[in-house]
PDB file of C-alpha atoms and ligand atoms in Angstrom:
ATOM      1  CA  UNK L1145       2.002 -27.395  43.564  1.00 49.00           C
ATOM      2  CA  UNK L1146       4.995 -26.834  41.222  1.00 57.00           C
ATOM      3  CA  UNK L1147       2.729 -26.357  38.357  1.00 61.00           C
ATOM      4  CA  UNK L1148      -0.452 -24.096  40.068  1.00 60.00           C
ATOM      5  CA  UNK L1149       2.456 -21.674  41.026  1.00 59.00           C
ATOM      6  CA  UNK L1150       4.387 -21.104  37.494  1.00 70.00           C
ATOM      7  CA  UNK L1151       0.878 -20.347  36.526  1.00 73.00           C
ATOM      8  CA  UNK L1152       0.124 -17.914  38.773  1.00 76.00           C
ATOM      9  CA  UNK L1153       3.470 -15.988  37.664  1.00 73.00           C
ATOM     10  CA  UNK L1154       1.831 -16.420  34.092  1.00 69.00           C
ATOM     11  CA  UNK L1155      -0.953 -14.443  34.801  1.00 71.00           C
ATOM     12  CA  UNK L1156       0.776 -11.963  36.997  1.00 76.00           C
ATOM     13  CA  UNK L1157       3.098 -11.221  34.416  1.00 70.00           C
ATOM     14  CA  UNK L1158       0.097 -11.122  31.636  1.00 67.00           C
ATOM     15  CA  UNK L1159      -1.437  -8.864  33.846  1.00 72.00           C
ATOM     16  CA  UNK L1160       1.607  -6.195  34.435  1.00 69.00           C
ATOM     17  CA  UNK L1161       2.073  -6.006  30.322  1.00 62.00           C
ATOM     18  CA  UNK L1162      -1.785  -5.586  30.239  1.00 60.00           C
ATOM     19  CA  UNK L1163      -1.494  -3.010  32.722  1.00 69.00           C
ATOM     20  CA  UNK L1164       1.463  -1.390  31.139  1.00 59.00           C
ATOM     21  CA  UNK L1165       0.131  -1.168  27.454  1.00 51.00           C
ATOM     22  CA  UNK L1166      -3.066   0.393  29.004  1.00 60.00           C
ATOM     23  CA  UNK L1167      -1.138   2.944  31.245  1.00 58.00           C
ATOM     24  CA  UNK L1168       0.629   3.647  27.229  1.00 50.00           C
ATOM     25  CA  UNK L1169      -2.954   4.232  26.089  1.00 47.00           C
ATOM     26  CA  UNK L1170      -3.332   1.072  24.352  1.00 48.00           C
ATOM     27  CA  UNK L1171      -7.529  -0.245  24.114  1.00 51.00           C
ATOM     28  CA  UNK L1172      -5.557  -3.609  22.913  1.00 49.00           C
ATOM     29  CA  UNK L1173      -2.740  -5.098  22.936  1.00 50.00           C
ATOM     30  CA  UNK L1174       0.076  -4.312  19.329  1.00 49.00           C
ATOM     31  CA  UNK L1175       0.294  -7.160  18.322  1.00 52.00           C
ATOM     32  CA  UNK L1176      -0.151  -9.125  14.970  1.00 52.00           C
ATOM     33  CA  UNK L1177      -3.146 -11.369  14.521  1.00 52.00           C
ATOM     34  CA  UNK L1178      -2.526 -14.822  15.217  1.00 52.00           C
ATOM     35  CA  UNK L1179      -1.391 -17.120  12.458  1.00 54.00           C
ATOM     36  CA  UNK L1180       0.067 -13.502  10.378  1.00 65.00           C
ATOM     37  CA  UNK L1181       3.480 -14.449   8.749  1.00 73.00           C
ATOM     38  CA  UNK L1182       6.399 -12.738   9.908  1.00 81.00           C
ATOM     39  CA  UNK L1183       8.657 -10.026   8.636  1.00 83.00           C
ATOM     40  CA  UNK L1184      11.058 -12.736   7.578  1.00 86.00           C
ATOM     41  CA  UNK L1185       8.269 -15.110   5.921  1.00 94.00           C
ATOM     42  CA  UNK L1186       7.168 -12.318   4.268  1.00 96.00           C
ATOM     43  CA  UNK L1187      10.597 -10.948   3.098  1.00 96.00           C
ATOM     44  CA  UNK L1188      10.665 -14.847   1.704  1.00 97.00           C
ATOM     45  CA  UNK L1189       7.092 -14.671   0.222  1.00 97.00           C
ATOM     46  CA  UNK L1190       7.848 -11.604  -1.433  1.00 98.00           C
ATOM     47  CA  UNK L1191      11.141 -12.684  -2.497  1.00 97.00           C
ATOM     48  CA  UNK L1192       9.717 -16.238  -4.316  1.00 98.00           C
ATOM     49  CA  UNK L1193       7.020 -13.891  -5.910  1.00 98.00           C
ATOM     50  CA  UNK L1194       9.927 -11.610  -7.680  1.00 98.00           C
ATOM     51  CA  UNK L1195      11.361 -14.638  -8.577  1.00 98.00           C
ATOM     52  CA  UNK L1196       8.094 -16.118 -10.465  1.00 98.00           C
ATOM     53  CA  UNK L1197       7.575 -12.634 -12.049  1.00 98.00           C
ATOM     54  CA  UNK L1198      10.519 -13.283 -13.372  1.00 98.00           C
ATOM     55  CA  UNK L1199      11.434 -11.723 -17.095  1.00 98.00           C
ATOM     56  CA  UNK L1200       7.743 -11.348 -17.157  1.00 98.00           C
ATOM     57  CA  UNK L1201       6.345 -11.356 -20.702  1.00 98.00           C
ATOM     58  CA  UNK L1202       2.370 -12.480 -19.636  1.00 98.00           C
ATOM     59  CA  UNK L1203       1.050  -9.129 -21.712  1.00 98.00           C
ATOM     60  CA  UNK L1204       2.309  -6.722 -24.694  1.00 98.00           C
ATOM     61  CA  UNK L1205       3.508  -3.843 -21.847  1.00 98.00           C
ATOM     62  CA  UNK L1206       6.352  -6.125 -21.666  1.00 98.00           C
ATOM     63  CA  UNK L1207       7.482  -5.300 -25.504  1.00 97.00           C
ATOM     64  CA  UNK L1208       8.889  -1.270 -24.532  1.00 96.00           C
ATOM     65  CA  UNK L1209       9.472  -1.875 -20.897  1.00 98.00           C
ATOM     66  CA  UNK L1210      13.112  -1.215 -19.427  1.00 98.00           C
ATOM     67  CA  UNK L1211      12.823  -2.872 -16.408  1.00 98.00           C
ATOM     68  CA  UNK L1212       9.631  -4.410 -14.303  1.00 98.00           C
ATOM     69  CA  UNK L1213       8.920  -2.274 -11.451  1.00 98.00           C
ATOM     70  CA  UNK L1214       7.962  -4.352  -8.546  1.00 98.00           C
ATOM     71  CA  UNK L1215       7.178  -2.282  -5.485  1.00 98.00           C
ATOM     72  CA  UNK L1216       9.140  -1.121  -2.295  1.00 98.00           C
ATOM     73  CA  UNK L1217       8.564  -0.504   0.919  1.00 98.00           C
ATOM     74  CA  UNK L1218       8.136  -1.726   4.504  1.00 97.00           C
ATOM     75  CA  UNK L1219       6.850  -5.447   4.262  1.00 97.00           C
ATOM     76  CA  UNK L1220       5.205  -4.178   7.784  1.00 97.00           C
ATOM     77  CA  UNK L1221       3.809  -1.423   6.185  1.00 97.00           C
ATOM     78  CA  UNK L1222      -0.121  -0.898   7.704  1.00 97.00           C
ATOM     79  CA  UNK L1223      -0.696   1.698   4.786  1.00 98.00           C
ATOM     80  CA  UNK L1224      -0.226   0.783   0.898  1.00 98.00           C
ATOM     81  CA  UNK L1225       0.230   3.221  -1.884  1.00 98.00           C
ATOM     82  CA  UNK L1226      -1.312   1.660  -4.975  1.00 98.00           C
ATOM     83  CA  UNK L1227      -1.058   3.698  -8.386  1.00 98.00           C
ATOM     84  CA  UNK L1228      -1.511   2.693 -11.695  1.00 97.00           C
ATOM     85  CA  UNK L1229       1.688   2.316 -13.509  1.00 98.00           C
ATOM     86  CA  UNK L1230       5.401   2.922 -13.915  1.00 98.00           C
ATOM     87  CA  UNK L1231       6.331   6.427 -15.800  1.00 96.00           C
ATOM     88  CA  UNK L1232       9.400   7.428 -17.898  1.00 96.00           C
ATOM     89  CA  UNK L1233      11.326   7.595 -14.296  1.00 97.00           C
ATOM     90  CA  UNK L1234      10.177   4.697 -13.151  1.00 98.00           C
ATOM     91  CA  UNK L1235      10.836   2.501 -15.717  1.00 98.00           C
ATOM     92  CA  UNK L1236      14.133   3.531 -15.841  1.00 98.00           C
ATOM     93  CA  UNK L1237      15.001   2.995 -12.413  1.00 98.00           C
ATOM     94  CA  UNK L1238      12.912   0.060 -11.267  1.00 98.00           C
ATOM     95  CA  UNK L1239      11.508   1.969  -8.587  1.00 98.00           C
ATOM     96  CA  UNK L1240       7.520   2.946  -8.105  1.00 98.00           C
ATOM     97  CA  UNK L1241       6.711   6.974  -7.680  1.00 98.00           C
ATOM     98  CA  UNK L1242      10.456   8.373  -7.970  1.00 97.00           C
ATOM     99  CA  UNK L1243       9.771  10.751 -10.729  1.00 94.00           C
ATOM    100  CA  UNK L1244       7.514  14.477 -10.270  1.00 95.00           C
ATOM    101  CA  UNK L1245       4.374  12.561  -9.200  1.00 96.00           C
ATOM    102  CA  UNK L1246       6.575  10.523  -6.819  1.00 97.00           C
ATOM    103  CA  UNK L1247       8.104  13.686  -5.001  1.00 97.00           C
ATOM    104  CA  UNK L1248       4.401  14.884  -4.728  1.00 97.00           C
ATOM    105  CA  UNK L1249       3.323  11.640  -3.335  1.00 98.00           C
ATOM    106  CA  UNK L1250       6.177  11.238  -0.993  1.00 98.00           C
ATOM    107  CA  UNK L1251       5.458  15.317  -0.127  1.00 97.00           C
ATOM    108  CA  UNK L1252       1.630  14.041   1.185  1.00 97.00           C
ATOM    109  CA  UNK L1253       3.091  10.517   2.614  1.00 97.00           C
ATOM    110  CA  UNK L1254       5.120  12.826   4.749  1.00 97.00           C
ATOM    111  CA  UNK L1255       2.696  15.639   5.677  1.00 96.00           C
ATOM    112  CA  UNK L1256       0.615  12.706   6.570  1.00 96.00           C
ATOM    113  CA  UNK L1257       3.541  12.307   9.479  1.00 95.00           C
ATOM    114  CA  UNK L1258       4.740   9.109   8.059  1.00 96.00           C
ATOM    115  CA  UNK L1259       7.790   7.824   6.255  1.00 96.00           C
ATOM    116  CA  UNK L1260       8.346   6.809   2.882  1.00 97.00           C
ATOM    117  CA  UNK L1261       9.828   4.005   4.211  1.00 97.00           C
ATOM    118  CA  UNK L1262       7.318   3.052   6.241  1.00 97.00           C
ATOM    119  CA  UNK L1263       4.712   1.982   3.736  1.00 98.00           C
ATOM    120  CA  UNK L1264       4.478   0.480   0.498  1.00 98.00           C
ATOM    121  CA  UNK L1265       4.513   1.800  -2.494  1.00 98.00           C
ATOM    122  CA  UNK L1266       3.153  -0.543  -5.766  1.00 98.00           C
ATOM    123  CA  UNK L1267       1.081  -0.415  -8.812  1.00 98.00           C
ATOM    124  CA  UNK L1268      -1.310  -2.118 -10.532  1.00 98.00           C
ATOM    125  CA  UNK L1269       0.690  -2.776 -13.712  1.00 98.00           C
ATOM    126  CA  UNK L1270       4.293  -3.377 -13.221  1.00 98.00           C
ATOM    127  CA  UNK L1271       5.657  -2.020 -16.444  1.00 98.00           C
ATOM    128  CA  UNK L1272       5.788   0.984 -18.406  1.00 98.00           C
ATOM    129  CA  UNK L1273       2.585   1.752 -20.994  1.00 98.00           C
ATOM    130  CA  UNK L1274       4.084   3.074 -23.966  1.00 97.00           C
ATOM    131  CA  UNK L1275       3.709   7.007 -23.881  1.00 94.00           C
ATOM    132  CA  UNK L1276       2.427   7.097 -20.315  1.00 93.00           C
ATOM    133  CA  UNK L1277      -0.574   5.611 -21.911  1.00 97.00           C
ATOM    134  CA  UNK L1278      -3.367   4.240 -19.333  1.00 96.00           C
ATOM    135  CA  UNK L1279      -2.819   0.865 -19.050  1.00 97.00           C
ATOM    136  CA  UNK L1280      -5.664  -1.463 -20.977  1.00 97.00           C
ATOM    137  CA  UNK L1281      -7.754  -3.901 -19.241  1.00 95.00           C
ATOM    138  CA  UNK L1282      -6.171  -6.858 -20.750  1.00 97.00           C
ATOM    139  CA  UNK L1283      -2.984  -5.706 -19.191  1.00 98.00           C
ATOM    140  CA  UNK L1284      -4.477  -5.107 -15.833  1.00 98.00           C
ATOM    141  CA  UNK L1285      -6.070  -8.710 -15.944  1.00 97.00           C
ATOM    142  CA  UNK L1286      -3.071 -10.205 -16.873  1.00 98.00           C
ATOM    143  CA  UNK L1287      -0.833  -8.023 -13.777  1.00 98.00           C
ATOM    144  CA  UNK L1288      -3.431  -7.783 -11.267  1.00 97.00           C
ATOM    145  CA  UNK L1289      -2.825 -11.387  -9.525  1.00 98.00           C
ATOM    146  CA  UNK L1290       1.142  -9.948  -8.515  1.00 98.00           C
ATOM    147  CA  UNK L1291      -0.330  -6.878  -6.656  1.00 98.00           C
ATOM    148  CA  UNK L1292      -3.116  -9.404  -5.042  1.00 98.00           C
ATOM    149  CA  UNK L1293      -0.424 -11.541  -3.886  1.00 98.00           C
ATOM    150  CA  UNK L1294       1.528  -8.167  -2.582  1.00 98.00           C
ATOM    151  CA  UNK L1295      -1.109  -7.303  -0.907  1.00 98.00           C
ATOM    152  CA  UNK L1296      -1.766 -10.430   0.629  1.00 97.00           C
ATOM    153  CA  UNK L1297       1.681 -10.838   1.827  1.00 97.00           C
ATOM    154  CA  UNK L1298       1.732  -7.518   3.575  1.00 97.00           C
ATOM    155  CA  UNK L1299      -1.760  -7.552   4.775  1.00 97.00           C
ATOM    156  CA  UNK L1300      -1.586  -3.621   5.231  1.00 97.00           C
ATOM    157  CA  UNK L1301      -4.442  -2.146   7.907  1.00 97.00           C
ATOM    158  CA  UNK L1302      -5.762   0.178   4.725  1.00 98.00           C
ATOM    159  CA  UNK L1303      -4.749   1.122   1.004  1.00 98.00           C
ATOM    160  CA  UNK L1304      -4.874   4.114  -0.528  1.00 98.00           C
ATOM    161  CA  UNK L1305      -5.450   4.279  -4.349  1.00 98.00           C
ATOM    162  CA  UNK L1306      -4.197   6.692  -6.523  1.00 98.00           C
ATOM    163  CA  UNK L1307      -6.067   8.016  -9.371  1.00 98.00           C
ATOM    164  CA  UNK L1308      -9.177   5.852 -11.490  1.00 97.00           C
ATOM    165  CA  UNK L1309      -7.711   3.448 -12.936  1.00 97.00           C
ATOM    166  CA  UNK L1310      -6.297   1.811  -9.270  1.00 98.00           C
ATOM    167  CA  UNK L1311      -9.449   2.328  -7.578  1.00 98.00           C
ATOM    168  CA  UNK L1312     -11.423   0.974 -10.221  1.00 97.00           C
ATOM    169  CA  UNK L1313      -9.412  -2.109 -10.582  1.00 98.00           C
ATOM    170  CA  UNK L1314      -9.324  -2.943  -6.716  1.00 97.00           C
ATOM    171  CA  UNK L1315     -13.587  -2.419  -6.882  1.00 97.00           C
ATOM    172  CA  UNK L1316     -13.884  -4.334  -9.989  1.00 95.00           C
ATOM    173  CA  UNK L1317     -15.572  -1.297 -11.986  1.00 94.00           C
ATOM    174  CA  UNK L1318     -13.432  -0.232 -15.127  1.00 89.00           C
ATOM    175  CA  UNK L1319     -16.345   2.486 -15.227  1.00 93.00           C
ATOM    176  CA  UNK L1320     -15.746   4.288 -11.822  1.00 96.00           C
ATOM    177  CA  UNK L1321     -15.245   8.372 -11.815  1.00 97.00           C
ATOM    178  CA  UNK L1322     -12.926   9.587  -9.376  1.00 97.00           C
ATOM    179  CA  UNK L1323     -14.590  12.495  -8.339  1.00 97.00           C
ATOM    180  CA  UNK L1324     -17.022  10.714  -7.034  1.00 97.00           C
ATOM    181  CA  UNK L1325     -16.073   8.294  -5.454  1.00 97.00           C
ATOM    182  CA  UNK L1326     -12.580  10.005  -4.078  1.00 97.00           C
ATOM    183  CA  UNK L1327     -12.432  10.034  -0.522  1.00 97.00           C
ATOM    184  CA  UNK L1328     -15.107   7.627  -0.015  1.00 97.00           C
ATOM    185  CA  UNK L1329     -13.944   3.722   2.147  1.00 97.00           C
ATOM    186  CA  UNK L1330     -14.810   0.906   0.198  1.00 97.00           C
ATOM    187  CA  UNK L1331     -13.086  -2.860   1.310  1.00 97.00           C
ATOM    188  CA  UNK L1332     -10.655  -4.747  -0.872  1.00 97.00           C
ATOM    189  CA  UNK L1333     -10.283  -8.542   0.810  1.00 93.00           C
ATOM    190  CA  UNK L1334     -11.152  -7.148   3.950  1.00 94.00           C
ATOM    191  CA  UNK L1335      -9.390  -3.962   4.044  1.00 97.00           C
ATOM    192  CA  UNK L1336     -10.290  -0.560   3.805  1.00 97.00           C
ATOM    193  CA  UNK L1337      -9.676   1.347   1.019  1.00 98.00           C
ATOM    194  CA  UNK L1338      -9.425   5.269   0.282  1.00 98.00           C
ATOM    195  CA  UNK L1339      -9.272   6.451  -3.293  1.00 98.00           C
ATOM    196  CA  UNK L1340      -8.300   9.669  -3.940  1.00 98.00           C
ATOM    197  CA  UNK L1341      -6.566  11.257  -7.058  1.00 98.00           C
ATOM    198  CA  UNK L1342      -3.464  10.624  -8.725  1.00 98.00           C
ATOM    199  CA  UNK L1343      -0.303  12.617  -8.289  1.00 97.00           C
ATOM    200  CA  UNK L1344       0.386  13.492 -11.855  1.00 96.00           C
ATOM    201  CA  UNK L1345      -3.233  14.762 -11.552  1.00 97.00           C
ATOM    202  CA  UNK L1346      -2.724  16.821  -8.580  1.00 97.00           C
ATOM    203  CA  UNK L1347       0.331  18.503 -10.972  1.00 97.00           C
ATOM    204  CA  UNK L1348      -2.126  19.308 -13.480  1.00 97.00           C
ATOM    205  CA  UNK L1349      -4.402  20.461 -11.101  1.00 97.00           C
ATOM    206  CA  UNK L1350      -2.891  21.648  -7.999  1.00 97.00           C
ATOM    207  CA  UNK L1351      -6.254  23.752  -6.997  1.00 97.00           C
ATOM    208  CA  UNK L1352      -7.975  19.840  -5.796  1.00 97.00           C
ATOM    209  CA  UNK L1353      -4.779  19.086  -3.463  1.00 96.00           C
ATOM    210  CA  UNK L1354      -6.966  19.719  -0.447  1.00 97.00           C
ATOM    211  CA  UNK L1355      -9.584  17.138  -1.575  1.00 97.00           C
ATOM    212  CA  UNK L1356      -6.624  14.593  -1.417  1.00 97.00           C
ATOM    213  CA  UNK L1357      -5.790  15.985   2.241  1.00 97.00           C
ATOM    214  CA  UNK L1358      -9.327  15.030   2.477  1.00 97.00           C
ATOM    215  CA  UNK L1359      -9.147  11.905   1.957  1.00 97.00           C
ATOM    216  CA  UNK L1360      -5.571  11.184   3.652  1.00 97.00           C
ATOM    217  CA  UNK L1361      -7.598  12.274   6.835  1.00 97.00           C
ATOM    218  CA  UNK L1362      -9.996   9.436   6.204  1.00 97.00           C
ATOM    219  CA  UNK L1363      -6.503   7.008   6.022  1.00 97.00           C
ATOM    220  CA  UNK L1364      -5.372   8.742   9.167  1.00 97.00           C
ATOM    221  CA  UNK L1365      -9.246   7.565  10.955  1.00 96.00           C
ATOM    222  CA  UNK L1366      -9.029   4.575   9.619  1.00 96.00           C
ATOM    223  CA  UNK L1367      -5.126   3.658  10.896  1.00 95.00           C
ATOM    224  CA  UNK L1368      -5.765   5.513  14.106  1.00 92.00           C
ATOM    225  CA  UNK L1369      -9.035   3.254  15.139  1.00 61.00           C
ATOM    226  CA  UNK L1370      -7.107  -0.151  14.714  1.00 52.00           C
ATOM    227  CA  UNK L1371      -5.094   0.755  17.798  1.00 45.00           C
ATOM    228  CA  UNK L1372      -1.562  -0.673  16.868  1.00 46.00           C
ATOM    229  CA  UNK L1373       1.762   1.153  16.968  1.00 45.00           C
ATOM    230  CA  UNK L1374       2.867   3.361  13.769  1.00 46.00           C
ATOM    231  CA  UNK L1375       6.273   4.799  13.222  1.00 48.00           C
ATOM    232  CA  UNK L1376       6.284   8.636  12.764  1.00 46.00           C
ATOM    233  CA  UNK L1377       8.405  10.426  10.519  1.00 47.00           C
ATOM    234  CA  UNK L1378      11.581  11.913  12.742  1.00 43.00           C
TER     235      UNK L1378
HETATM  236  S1  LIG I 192       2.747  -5.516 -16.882  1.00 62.51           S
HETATM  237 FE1  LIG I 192       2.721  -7.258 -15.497  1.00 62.51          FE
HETATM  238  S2  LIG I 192       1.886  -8.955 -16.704  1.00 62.51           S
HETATM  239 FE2  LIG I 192       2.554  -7.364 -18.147  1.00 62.51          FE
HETATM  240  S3  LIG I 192       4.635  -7.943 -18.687  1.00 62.51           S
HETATM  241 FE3  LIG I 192       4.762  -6.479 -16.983  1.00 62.51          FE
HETATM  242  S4  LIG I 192       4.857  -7.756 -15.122  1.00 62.51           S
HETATM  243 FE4  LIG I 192       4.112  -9.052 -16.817  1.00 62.51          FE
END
């Protein structure tokens, strides 16, 4: 009796937060899948990754770098920022997109109505080509596995991949062209991707930075249909 009672409270209760998420204009309820890691196992995941990076010397961009730059952002983030490598800036402070391509990149994160904070920011090689050089494909094999296991960790509802080389490395072409394939979803591990150009392009040519708000309303469709809560930009 005891028993068929508490239960009945269970499902009145599950029904009032249905009801109330609904009434909030929820299709389904926010809340992680099942079996996701936490915000502290991934702070821990992510931490035990840094530490395996290490003094990383696994390819030749290690020989000019100043310091590795690893990523930042929210560990909750539902959006990734994936470039290609650290710059002169960058390198020097250990932090991804803080020099003239980062202020343009933070400039669309936040037009997009979102913090800076509230995604994360990475790249596909984690040090410094000599002379802003493109980073070589024995390089990007030899980095890649880090960002996979970033990724992974943060399991982010869609990426968005700035400029060729990023793009082509998550789609395993080398040979992609931007322009066509900017703007255009394509899945990484299950997630949808959006390439669209680089910053440091956009500075060169500021003419295409409507084609990028392009594509960052494609990011916008694809966050907005997975129907869980997003932090806005105050
Ligand atoms: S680019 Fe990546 S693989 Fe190469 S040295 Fe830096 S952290 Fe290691």
């Amino acid at each position: 009796m005891g028993r068929a009672m508490s239960d009945d409270r269970i499902v009145r209760d599950m029904k009032d937060a249905l009801e109330f998420f609904m009434a909030l204009g929820y299709e389904r309820l926010p809340l992680p899948p099942l079996g996701a890691p936490g915000s502290r196992d991934k702070r821990a995941a992510m931490e035990q990754l840094r530490e395996e990076i290490g003094d990383c010397r696994r390819c030749k961009l290690s020989e000019k770098r100043t310091h590795i730059v690893f990523g930042e952002g929210d560990l909750d983030a539902r959006l990734m920022f994936i470039g290609e490598a650290p710059g002169r800036e960058e390198d020097l402070q250990a932090r991804p997109f803080v020099g003239d391509a980062g202020v343009l990149l933070t400039r669309l994160i936040e037009k997009m109505g979102l913090m800076r904070e509230a995604v994360y920011i990475a790249n596909i090689v984690k040090c410094r080509p000599p002379m802003n050089r493109d980073p070589e494909w024995d390089e990007i094999e030899e980095c890649k596995g880090f960002l996979e296991r970033q990724i992974d960790i943060i399991r982010p509802d869609a990426i968005m991949t700035l400029g060729r080389i990023a793009a082509g490395t998550l789609m395993g072409n080398e040979k992609v062209k931007i322009t066509a394939i900017r703007g255009k979803l394509f899945e990484y591990r299950g997630i949808p991707c959006v390439p669209t150009f680089h910053p440091a392009y956009l500075m060169r040519n500021p003419k295409d930075k409507w084609l990028t708000w392009n594509d960052a309303q494609v990011v916008l469709a694809v966050l907005g249909r997975s129907g869980t809560t997003w932090r806005v930009k105050k």
